[in-house]
Amino acid sequence: MSEMADLIYFRIQTQMLPYLIFVFISVSGVLSGRSCYWNAQCPFQLYSSKTPYDTVRGDIRDQPNLPNCEAVSAWTLNRHGNRNPGDSVIDDIKVIIGLKDEIISSYEAGTSQLCSQDIENLRRWSWNETIDASASFLTGTGYEELYGIGKRLREKYPQLLPSSNDSYYFRTTNEQRTVTSSKAFVHGFTDNTNLSLSIDGPWERDDLIRPYENCEKYQVETKASQELDDQLTAYYSSTEFIAVQNNVQQRLGISTKLSSNDIYSIYELCRFDRSWTPTLKSPWCSVFTDDDLVVLEYEDDVWHYYRNVNRTNDQQFSI
């Protein structure tokens, strides 16, 4: 009886197997039609000035040497590496973090459009409290970025490494993120050498690298101008941004009405958080489509253009 039962069981499984396969394929086909962030094969990579450098950089070591030409000097002006958000952005981000439980509850109630794994990743996510005490500071990722630039420059042009420390001059502005970035660059440039190089600065007043900080015309007519506020208001009132706002509200399915500032704060949390992870992904980015991210990236274009360009008398001067 036992052998007969096993045989019947085997035959049943054998006969059912094609149907099981058919059902499995059908379900897989349905699920594959839903776009999920966590397993996206080509997630959106561009986040304006918060785009991790290694995502978009080239490699100077791969550039061919010019014929009949030898490098005898190198001059470089570097921006700081990846950093923490500033105080005001952290405050806005904390408001969004306060919505985490509501977002998860919305999914459990069946009113969210987010995928199961994206919600699970959000459930496991937590804010790094040390960031609160290190606003705008350079991150470990940022240090590696500048170290890598210095390292690749050294490997491309080893002839620029004489033994004398007097052959070099480095200068930094007066911010923790730039001071530490300059140290990272020098570290990469001198690693595995006998050089011991110093860095000039920071200077309390720096008319060489940051002249705009002491330029009254810039401070009054550009940085503090009403035009920047007007342009940002126009952006947040645009058809494109309102569409993003409505899409995110519907996608999350929460009762809390999201303001334009809330939408942009989710974007800030998304792009800062993803830049610190090895996978370059954050569960907070799952609330956006690629099209949403294109629209949101444009905010920085507006902000930087109208904050960093003097438009007096219809003429444009880069600051």
Short mmCIF file of N, CA and C in Angstrom, two decimals, residues 109-281:
data_model
loop_
_atom_site.label_atom_id
_atom_site.label_comp_id
_atom_site.label_asym_id
_atom_site.label_seq_id
_atom_site.Cartn_x
_atom_site.Cartn_y
_atom_site.Cartn_z
N ALA A 109 -2.32 48.39 4.03
CA ALA A 109 -3.75 48.60 3.82
C ALA A 109 -4.15 48.44 2.36
N GLY A 110 -3.17 48.25 1.48
CA GLY A 110 -3.46 48.04 0.07
C GLY A 110 -3.66 49.30 -0.73
N THR A 111 -3.27 50.46 -0.19
CA THR A 111 -3.45 51.72 -0.91
C THR A 111 -2.16 52.24 -1.53
N SER A 112 -1.06 51.52 -1.36
CA SER A 112 0.23 51.93 -1.91
C SER A 112 0.51 51.19 -3.21
N GLN A 113 1.26 51.83 -4.08
CA GLN A 113 1.66 51.21 -5.34
C GLN A 113 3.11 50.72 -5.30
N LEU A 114 3.76 50.85 -4.16
CA LEU A 114 5.15 50.40 -4.06
C LEU A 114 5.22 48.88 -4.01
N CYS A 115 6.36 48.33 -4.40
CA CYS A 115 6.55 46.89 -4.43
C CYS A 115 6.91 46.36 -3.04
N SER A 116 6.66 45.08 -2.85
CA SER A 116 6.87 44.46 -1.54
C SER A 116 8.30 44.60 -1.05
N GLN A 117 9.27 44.32 -1.92
CA GLN A 117 10.66 44.39 -1.50
C GLN A 117 11.09 45.82 -1.21
N ASP A 118 10.57 46.77 -1.97
CA ASP A 118 10.89 48.17 -1.69
C ASP A 118 10.37 48.58 -0.32
N ILE A 119 9.18 48.11 0.04
CA ILE A 119 8.64 48.38 1.37
C ILE A 119 9.47 47.68 2.44
N GLU A 120 9.87 46.45 2.17
CA GLU A 120 10.70 45.73 3.14
C GLU A 120 12.03 46.45 3.37
N ASN A 121 12.61 46.95 2.29
CA ASN A 121 13.87 47.70 2.43
C ASN A 121 13.66 48.99 3.21
N LEU A 122 12.52 49.63 2.99
CA LEU A 122 12.20 50.84 3.74
C LEU A 122 11.98 50.52 5.22
N ARG A 123 11.35 49.40 5.48
CA ARG A 123 11.09 48.99 6.87
C ARG A 123 12.41 48.80 7.63
N ARG A 124 13.41 48.26 6.94
CA ARG A 124 14.71 48.00 7.58
C ARG A 124 15.59 49.25 7.66
N TRP A 125 15.23 50.27 6.90
CA TRP A 125 16.07 51.46 6.80
C TRP A 125 15.98 52.29 8.08
N SER A 126 17.11 52.93 8.45
CA SER A 126 17.11 53.84 9.60
C SER A 126 18.07 54.99 9.32
N TRP A 127 17.80 56.11 9.93
CA TRP A 127 18.62 57.31 9.77
C TRP A 127 19.87 57.21 10.62
N ASN A 128 21.00 57.63 10.07
CA ASN A 128 22.26 57.65 10.80
C ASN A 128 22.31 58.93 11.63
N GLU A 129 22.14 58.79 12.93
CA GLU A 129 22.04 59.96 13.81
C GLU A 129 23.33 60.77 13.87
N THR A 130 24.45 60.17 13.52
CA THR A 130 25.71 60.92 13.57
C THR A 130 25.73 62.06 12.55
N ILE A 131 24.88 61.96 11.54
CA ILE A 131 24.83 63.01 10.51
C ILE A 131 24.35 64.33 11.12
N ASP A 132 23.50 64.25 12.15
CA ASP A 132 22.96 65.47 12.77
C ASP A 132 24.08 66.35 13.31
N ALA A 133 25.15 65.73 13.77
CA ALA A 133 26.26 66.49 14.36
C ALA A 133 27.37 66.76 13.35
N SER A 134 27.16 66.37 12.11
CA SER A 134 28.21 66.57 11.10
C SER A 134 27.61 67.09 9.79
N ALA A 135 26.71 68.06 9.92
CA ALA A 135 26.06 68.63 8.74
C ALA A 135 27.09 69.23 7.79
N SER A 136 26.95 68.92 6.52
CA SER A 136 27.81 69.42 5.44
C SER A 136 29.24 68.89 5.49
N PHE A 137 29.53 67.97 6.41
CA PHE A 137 30.88 67.41 6.49
C PHE A 137 31.13 66.44 5.34
N LEU A 138 32.39 66.31 4.97
CA LEU A 138 32.78 65.34 3.96
C LEU A 138 32.51 63.93 4.48
N THR A 139 32.02 63.06 3.60
CA THR A 139 31.77 61.67 3.97
C THR A 139 32.96 60.80 3.59
N GLY A 140 32.92 59.54 4.02
CA GLY A 140 33.96 58.60 3.62
C GLY A 140 34.00 58.43 2.11
N THR A 141 32.82 58.42 1.50
CA THR A 141 32.74 58.34 0.04
C THR A 141 33.43 59.53 -0.60
N GLY A 142 33.20 60.72 -0.03
CA GLY A 142 33.83 61.93 -0.56
C GLY A 142 35.34 61.89 -0.44
N TYR A 143 35.83 61.34 0.66
CA TYR A 143 37.28 61.21 0.83
C TYR A 143 37.86 60.30 -0.24
N GLU A 144 37.20 59.18 -0.49
CA GLU A 144 37.68 58.24 -1.50
C GLU A 144 37.67 58.87 -2.89
N GLU A 145 36.68 59.73 -3.16
CA GLU A 145 36.62 60.39 -4.46
C GLU A 145 37.85 61.24 -4.72
N LEU A 146 38.21 62.08 -3.74
CA LEU A 146 39.36 62.97 -3.93
C LEU A 146 40.67 62.21 -3.85
N TYR A 147 40.72 61.19 -3.01
CA TYR A 147 41.91 60.34 -2.97
C TYR A 147 42.14 59.72 -4.35
N GLY A 148 41.07 59.25 -4.97
CA GLY A 148 41.18 58.62 -6.29
C GLY A 148 41.66 59.58 -7.36
N ILE A 149 41.20 60.83 -7.31
CA ILE A 149 41.65 61.82 -8.30
C ILE A 149 43.16 62.03 -8.17
N GLY A 150 43.63 62.21 -6.93
CA GLY A 150 45.06 62.40 -6.72
C GLY A 150 45.87 61.18 -7.14
N LYS A 151 45.36 60.01 -6.83
CA LYS A 151 46.06 58.76 -7.17
C LYS A 151 46.18 58.59 -8.68
N ARG A 152 45.09 58.83 -9.40
CA ARG A 152 45.12 58.64 -10.85
C ARG A 152 46.03 59.67 -11.53
N LEU A 153 46.07 60.88 -10.98
CA LEU A 153 46.97 61.90 -11.53
C LEU A 153 48.43 61.48 -11.34
N ARG A 154 48.73 60.95 -10.17
CA ARG A 154 50.10 60.48 -9.91
C ARG A 154 50.48 59.33 -10.83
N GLU A 155 49.57 58.40 -11.05
CA GLU A 155 49.88 57.24 -11.88
C GLU A 155 49.97 57.61 -13.36
N LYS A 156 49.23 58.63 -13.78
CA LYS A 156 49.30 59.06 -15.17
C LYS A 156 50.59 59.82 -15.45
N TYR A 157 51.02 60.64 -14.51
CA TYR A 157 52.20 61.48 -14.73
C TYR A 157 53.24 61.27 -13.63
N PRO A 158 53.86 60.11 -13.58
CA PRO A 158 54.86 59.85 -12.53
C PRO A 158 56.05 60.79 -12.61
N GLN A 159 56.28 61.39 -13.79
CA GLN A 159 57.42 62.30 -13.93
C GLN A 159 57.20 63.61 -13.17
N LEU A 160 55.96 63.83 -12.70
CA LEU A 160 55.68 65.05 -11.93
C LEU A 160 55.94 64.85 -10.44
N LEU A 161 56.64 63.81 -10.09
CA LEU A 161 56.88 63.50 -8.69
C LEU A 161 58.37 63.59 -8.33
N PRO A 162 58.93 64.80 -8.36
CA PRO A 162 60.32 64.95 -7.91
C PRO A 162 60.40 64.79 -6.40
N SER A 163 61.59 64.75 -5.89
CA SER A 163 61.76 64.50 -4.46
C SER A 163 61.56 65.75 -3.61
N SER A 164 61.57 66.92 -4.22
CA SER A 164 61.49 68.17 -3.47
C SER A 164 60.04 68.55 -3.16
N ASN A 165 59.75 68.82 -1.90
CA ASN A 165 58.41 69.26 -1.51
C ASN A 165 58.09 70.66 -2.01
N ASP A 166 59.13 71.43 -2.34
CA ASP A 166 58.93 72.81 -2.79
C ASP A 166 58.31 72.90 -4.19
N SER A 167 58.20 71.78 -4.86
CA SER A 167 57.66 71.78 -6.22
C SER A 167 56.14 71.82 -6.25
N TYR A 168 55.50 71.81 -5.08
CA TYR A 168 54.05 71.70 -5.03
C TYR A 168 53.45 72.81 -4.18
N TYR A 169 52.22 73.19 -4.56
CA TYR A 169 51.47 74.15 -3.75
C TYR A 169 50.00 73.73 -3.75
N PHE A 170 49.45 73.55 -2.57
CA PHE A 170 48.04 73.20 -2.41
C PHE A 170 47.39 74.25 -1.51
N ARG A 171 46.15 74.59 -1.84
CA ARG A 171 45.44 75.60 -1.05
C ARG A 171 43.98 75.17 -0.91
N THR A 172 43.39 75.45 0.24
CA THR A 172 42.02 75.04 0.50
C THR A 172 41.20 76.20 1.04
N THR A 173 39.89 76.14 0.82
CA THR A 173 38.99 77.13 1.39
C THR A 173 38.60 76.72 2.81
N ASN A 174 37.87 77.60 3.48
CA ASN A 174 37.62 77.45 4.91
C ASN A 174 36.32 76.70 5.20
N GLU A 175 36.24 75.46 4.76
CA GLU A 175 35.10 74.59 5.07
C GLU A 175 35.64 73.21 5.42
N GLN A 176 35.00 72.54 6.36
CA GLN A 176 35.49 71.21 6.74
C GLN A 176 35.55 70.29 5.53
N ARG A 177 34.53 70.36 4.66
CA ARG A 177 34.48 69.45 3.52
C ARG A 177 35.58 69.72 2.50
N THR A 178 36.01 71.00 2.39
CA THR A 178 37.09 71.30 1.44
C THR A 178 38.46 71.05 2.06
N VAL A 179 38.60 71.33 3.35
CA VAL A 179 39.87 71.05 4.03
C VAL A 179 40.16 69.55 3.98
N THR A 180 39.16 68.74 4.30
CA THR A 180 39.36 67.29 4.30
C THR A 180 39.51 66.76 2.88
N SER A 181 38.82 67.37 1.93
CA SER A 181 38.98 66.95 0.53
C SER A 181 40.40 67.20 0.04
N SER A 182 40.97 68.34 0.42
CA SER A 182 42.34 68.64 0.00
C SER A 182 43.32 67.64 0.61
N LYS A 183 43.08 67.25 1.85
CA LYS A 183 43.93 66.25 2.49
C LYS A 183 43.81 64.90 1.76
N ALA A 184 42.60 64.57 1.34
CA ALA A 184 42.39 63.31 0.63
C ALA A 184 43.11 63.33 -0.72
N PHE A 185 43.05 64.47 -1.42
CA PHE A 185 43.72 64.58 -2.71
C PHE A 185 45.23 64.42 -2.54
N VAL A 186 45.80 65.13 -1.56
CA VAL A 186 47.24 65.04 -1.32
C VAL A 186 47.62 63.62 -0.90
N HIS A 187 46.76 62.99 -0.11
CA HIS A 187 47.01 61.60 0.30
C HIS A 187 47.12 60.69 -0.92
N GLY A 188 46.16 60.81 -1.84
CA GLY A 188 46.20 59.98 -3.04
C GLY A 188 47.37 60.31 -3.94
N PHE A 189 47.74 61.58 -4.00
CA PHE A 189 48.83 62.01 -4.87
C PHE A 189 50.20 61.57 -4.35
N THR A 190 50.34 61.49 -3.04
CA THR A 190 51.65 61.18 -2.46
C THR A 190 51.75 59.76 -1.91
N ASP A 191 50.68 59.00 -1.95
CA ASP A 191 50.70 57.66 -1.38
C ASP A 191 51.79 56.82 -2.04
N ASN A 192 52.50 56.06 -1.23
CA ASN A 192 53.61 55.21 -1.71
C ASN A 192 54.77 56.02 -2.29
N THR A 193 54.92 57.26 -1.85
CA THR A 193 56.06 58.08 -2.24
C THR A 193 56.75 58.58 -0.97
N ASN A 194 57.86 59.27 -1.16
CA ASN A 194 58.58 59.85 -0.02
C ASN A 194 58.19 61.29 0.24
N LEU A 195 57.21 61.79 -0.49
CA LEU A 195 56.80 63.18 -0.35
C LEU A 195 55.99 63.39 0.93
N SER A 196 56.18 64.55 1.54
CA SER A 196 55.40 64.96 2.70
C SER A 196 54.98 66.40 2.46
N LEU A 197 53.79 66.58 1.90
CA LEU A 197 53.37 67.89 1.41
C LEU A 197 52.40 68.55 2.38
N SER A 198 52.50 69.87 2.47
CA SER A 198 51.60 70.65 3.32
C SER A 198 50.56 71.37 2.47
N ILE A 199 49.51 71.84 3.13
CA ILE A 199 48.41 72.52 2.46
C ILE A 199 48.27 73.92 3.04
N ASP A 200 48.21 74.92 2.19
CA ASP A 200 48.06 76.30 2.62
C ASP A 200 46.60 76.57 2.95
N GLY A 201 46.37 77.28 4.04
CA GLY A 201 45.00 77.62 4.42
C GLY A 201 44.47 76.67 5.49
N PRO A 202 43.21 76.81 5.83
CA PRO A 202 42.25 77.72 5.20
C PRO A 202 42.41 79.17 5.65
N TRP A 203 41.99 80.08 4.79
CA TRP A 203 42.04 81.50 5.06
C TRP A 203 40.66 81.98 5.49
N GLU A 204 40.62 82.84 6.49
CA GLU A 204 39.33 83.37 6.94
C GLU A 204 38.67 84.19 5.85
N ARG A 205 39.45 84.99 5.15
CA ARG A 205 38.97 85.72 3.97
C ARG A 205 39.79 85.24 2.79
N ASP A 206 39.11 84.75 1.77
CA ASP A 206 39.81 84.15 0.64
C ASP A 206 39.35 84.83 -0.65
N ASP A 207 40.11 85.83 -1.08
CA ASP A 207 39.77 86.55 -2.31
C ASP A 207 40.33 85.87 -3.55
N LEU A 208 41.06 84.78 -3.36
CA LEU A 208 41.62 84.06 -4.50
C LEU A 208 40.65 82.99 -5.01
N ILE A 209 40.18 82.12 -4.12
CA ILE A 209 39.32 81.02 -4.54
C ILE A 209 37.84 81.35 -4.35
N ARG A 210 37.52 82.15 -3.34
CA ARG A 210 36.11 82.49 -3.08
C ARG A 210 35.89 84.00 -3.06
N PRO A 211 36.23 84.69 -4.11
CA PRO A 211 36.07 86.16 -4.12
C PRO A 211 34.61 86.59 -3.99
N TYR A 212 33.69 85.75 -4.44
CA TYR A 212 32.27 86.10 -4.42
C TYR A 212 31.75 86.28 -2.99
N GLU A 213 32.39 85.63 -2.01
CA GLU A 213 31.93 85.76 -0.64
C GLU A 213 32.12 87.19 -0.12
N ASN A 214 33.05 87.92 -0.71
CA ASN A 214 33.32 89.29 -0.28
C ASN A 214 32.95 90.30 -1.36
N CYS A 215 32.13 89.87 -2.30
CA CYS A 215 31.70 90.75 -3.38
C CYS A 215 30.28 91.24 -3.08
N GLU A 216 30.16 92.50 -2.72
CA GLU A 216 28.85 93.04 -2.34
C GLU A 216 27.86 92.98 -3.49
N LYS A 217 28.33 93.23 -4.69
CA LYS A 217 27.45 93.20 -5.86
C LYS A 217 26.81 91.82 -6.02
N TYR A 218 27.62 90.79 -5.87
CA TYR A 218 27.08 89.43 -5.98
C TYR A 218 26.12 89.13 -4.84
N GLN A 219 26.51 89.47 -3.62
CA GLN A 219 25.70 89.15 -2.46
C GLN A 219 24.32 89.81 -2.52
N VAL A 220 24.28 91.05 -3.03
CA VAL A 220 23.02 91.81 -3.05
C VAL A 220 22.21 91.53 -4.31
N GLU A 221 22.86 91.58 -5.47
CA GLU A 221 22.12 91.53 -6.73
C GLU A 221 21.87 90.11 -7.24
N THR A 222 22.61 89.14 -6.74
CA THR A 222 22.44 87.77 -7.23
C THR A 222 22.00 86.82 -6.13
N LYS A 223 22.83 86.64 -5.12
CA LYS A 223 22.54 85.65 -4.08
C LYS A 223 21.26 85.98 -3.32
N ALA A 224 21.04 87.26 -3.05
CA ALA A 224 19.86 87.66 -2.27
C ALA A 224 18.76 88.25 -3.15
N SER A 225 18.84 88.04 -4.44
CA SER A 225 17.86 88.65 -5.34
C SER A 225 16.52 87.93 -5.27
N GLN A 226 15.48 88.65 -5.62
CA GLN A 226 14.13 88.08 -5.65
C GLN A 226 13.95 87.15 -6.84
N GLU A 227 14.79 87.33 -7.85
CA GLU A 227 14.63 86.55 -9.07
C GLU A 227 14.76 85.05 -8.82
N LEU A 228 15.68 84.66 -7.94
CA LEU A 228 15.84 83.24 -7.63
C LEU A 228 14.56 82.68 -7.03
N ASP A 229 13.98 83.38 -6.07
CA ASP A 229 12.73 82.92 -5.46
C ASP A 229 11.61 82.84 -6.50
N ASP A 230 11.57 83.83 -7.38
CA ASP A 230 10.52 83.85 -8.40
C ASP A 230 10.66 82.66 -9.35
N GLN A 231 11.88 82.36 -9.73
CA GLN A 231 12.12 81.26 -10.66
C GLN A 231 11.81 79.91 -10.01
N LEU A 232 12.15 79.76 -8.74
CA LEU A 232 11.84 78.51 -8.04
C LEU A 232 10.33 78.35 -7.85
N THR A 233 9.65 79.46 -7.58
CA THR A 233 8.19 79.42 -7.47
C THR A 233 7.57 78.98 -8.79
N ALA A 234 8.11 79.51 -9.88
CA ALA A 234 7.62 79.12 -11.20
C ALA A 234 7.87 77.64 -11.46
N TYR A 235 9.01 77.15 -11.03
CA TYR A 235 9.33 75.73 -11.21
C TYR A 235 8.35 74.85 -10.43
N TYR A 236 8.12 75.18 -9.16
CA TYR A 236 7.23 74.37 -8.34
C TYR A 236 5.77 74.48 -8.78
N SER A 237 5.47 75.51 -9.56
CA SER A 237 4.10 75.68 -10.08
C SER A 237 3.94 75.12 -11.48
N SER A 238 5.01 74.59 -12.03
CA SER A 238 4.98 74.10 -13.41
C SER A 238 4.14 72.84 -13.53
N THR A 239 3.65 72.60 -14.73
CA THR A 239 2.86 71.40 -15.00
C THR A 239 3.66 70.14 -14.71
N GLU A 240 4.94 70.18 -15.06
CA GLU A 240 5.79 69.00 -14.88
C GLU A 240 5.98 68.65 -13.40
N PHE A 241 6.24 69.68 -12.58
CA PHE A 241 6.46 69.38 -11.16
C PHE A 241 5.17 68.94 -10.48
N ILE A 242 4.07 69.59 -10.81
CA ILE A 242 2.79 69.22 -10.20
C ILE A 242 2.43 67.78 -10.56
N ALA A 243 2.78 67.36 -11.77
CA ALA A 243 2.54 65.96 -12.17
C ALA A 243 3.35 65.01 -11.29
N VAL A 244 4.60 65.37 -11.02
CA VAL A 244 5.43 64.55 -10.12
C VAL A 244 4.81 64.50 -8.73
N GLN A 245 4.38 65.65 -8.25
CA GLN A 245 3.77 65.73 -6.92
C GLN A 245 2.54 64.83 -6.82
N ASN A 246 1.69 64.88 -7.82
CA ASN A 246 0.48 64.05 -7.82
C ASN A 246 0.82 62.57 -7.94
N ASN A 247 1.81 62.26 -8.76
CA ASN A 247 2.21 60.86 -8.95
C ASN A 247 2.73 60.26 -7.65
N VAL A 248 3.57 61.00 -6.94
CA VAL A 248 4.14 60.49 -5.69
C VAL A 248 3.05 60.33 -4.64
N GLN A 249 2.15 61.30 -4.57
CA GLN A 249 1.03 61.20 -3.62
C GLN A 249 0.21 59.94 -3.87
N GLN A 250 -0.08 59.68 -5.13
CA GLN A 250 -0.87 58.50 -5.49
C GLN A 250 -0.07 57.22 -5.27
N ARG A 251 1.20 57.26 -5.58
CA ARG A 251 2.04 56.07 -5.46
C ARG A 251 2.17 55.64 -4.00
N LEU A 252 2.30 56.60 -3.10
CA LEU A 252 2.44 56.28 -1.68
C LEU A 252 1.09 55.94 -1.04
N GLY A 253 0.03 56.56 -1.53
CA GLY A 253 -1.30 56.26 -1.01
C GLY A 253 -1.52 56.67 0.43
N ILE A 254 -0.80 57.70 0.89
CA ILE A 254 -0.94 58.14 2.27
C ILE A 254 -1.94 59.29 2.36
N SER A 255 -2.50 59.48 3.56
CA SER A 255 -3.49 60.54 3.74
C SER A 255 -2.84 61.91 3.92
N THR A 256 -1.61 61.94 4.41
CA THR A 256 -0.90 63.21 4.57
C THR A 256 -0.69 63.86 3.21
N LYS A 257 -1.12 65.10 3.09
CA LYS A 257 -0.98 65.82 1.83
C LYS A 257 0.46 66.31 1.70
N LEU A 258 1.12 65.88 0.65
CA LEU A 258 2.52 66.23 0.44
C LEU A 258 2.65 67.58 -0.26
N SER A 259 3.40 68.48 0.35
CA SER A 259 3.65 69.79 -0.26
C SER A 259 4.78 69.68 -1.27
N SER A 260 5.00 70.75 -2.01
CA SER A 260 6.12 70.75 -2.96
C SER A 260 7.44 70.60 -2.22
N ASN A 261 7.54 71.20 -1.04
CA ASN A 261 8.77 71.06 -0.25
C ASN A 261 8.95 69.62 0.23
N ASP A 262 7.85 68.95 0.56
CA ASP A 262 7.92 67.54 0.97
C ASP A 262 8.46 66.68 -0.18
N ILE A 263 7.95 66.92 -1.38
CA ILE A 263 8.39 66.14 -2.53
C ILE A 263 9.89 66.31 -2.75
N TYR A 264 10.34 67.56 -2.69
CA TYR A 264 11.76 67.80 -2.91
C TYR A 264 12.60 67.25 -1.75
N SER A 265 12.05 67.24 -0.55
CA SER A 265 12.79 66.69 0.59
C SER A 265 12.93 65.18 0.48
N ILE A 266 11.91 64.51 -0.06
CA ILE A 266 12.05 63.07 -0.33
C ILE A 266 13.17 62.84 -1.34
N TYR A 267 13.21 63.71 -2.34
CA TYR A 267 14.27 63.63 -3.35
C TYR A 267 15.64 63.84 -2.72
N GLU A 268 15.75 64.82 -1.82
CA GLU A 268 17.01 65.06 -1.13
C GLU A 268 17.43 63.82 -0.34
N LEU A 269 16.49 63.24 0.40
CA LEU A 269 16.79 62.04 1.18
C LEU A 269 17.20 60.90 0.26
N CYS A 270 16.51 60.75 -0.84
CA CYS A 270 16.82 59.71 -1.82
C CYS A 270 18.24 59.86 -2.34
N ARG A 271 18.60 61.03 -2.81
CA ARG A 271 19.89 61.18 -3.48
C ARG A 271 21.06 61.23 -2.51
N PHE A 272 20.86 61.78 -1.32
CA PHE A 272 21.94 61.73 -0.33
C PHE A 272 22.14 60.30 0.15
N ASP A 273 21.06 59.64 0.52
CA ASP A 273 21.16 58.29 1.10
C ASP A 273 21.76 57.30 0.11
N ARG A 274 21.35 57.36 -1.15
CA ARG A 274 21.87 56.40 -2.13
C ARG A 274 23.36 56.61 -2.38
N SER A 275 23.83 57.86 -2.24
CA SER A 275 25.23 58.14 -2.52
C SER A 275 26.16 57.55 -1.47
N TRP A 276 25.60 57.15 -0.32
CA TRP A 276 26.42 56.58 0.75
C TRP A 276 26.42 55.06 0.76
N THR A 277 25.63 54.43 -0.10
CA THR A 277 25.50 52.98 -0.06
C THR A 277 26.32 52.33 -1.16
N PRO A 278 26.86 51.13 -0.90
CA PRO A 278 27.65 50.44 -1.92
C PRO A 278 26.86 50.13 -3.19
N THR A 279 25.55 49.90 -3.05
CA THR A 279 24.72 49.56 -4.21
C THR A 279 24.20 50.78 -4.94
N LEU A 280 24.44 51.98 -4.38
CA LEU A 280 23.92 53.23 -4.95
C LEU A 280 22.40 53.16 -5.12
N LYS A 281 21.74 52.61 -4.11
CA LYS A 281 20.28 52.56 -4.10
C LYS A 281 19.78 52.92 -2.70
#
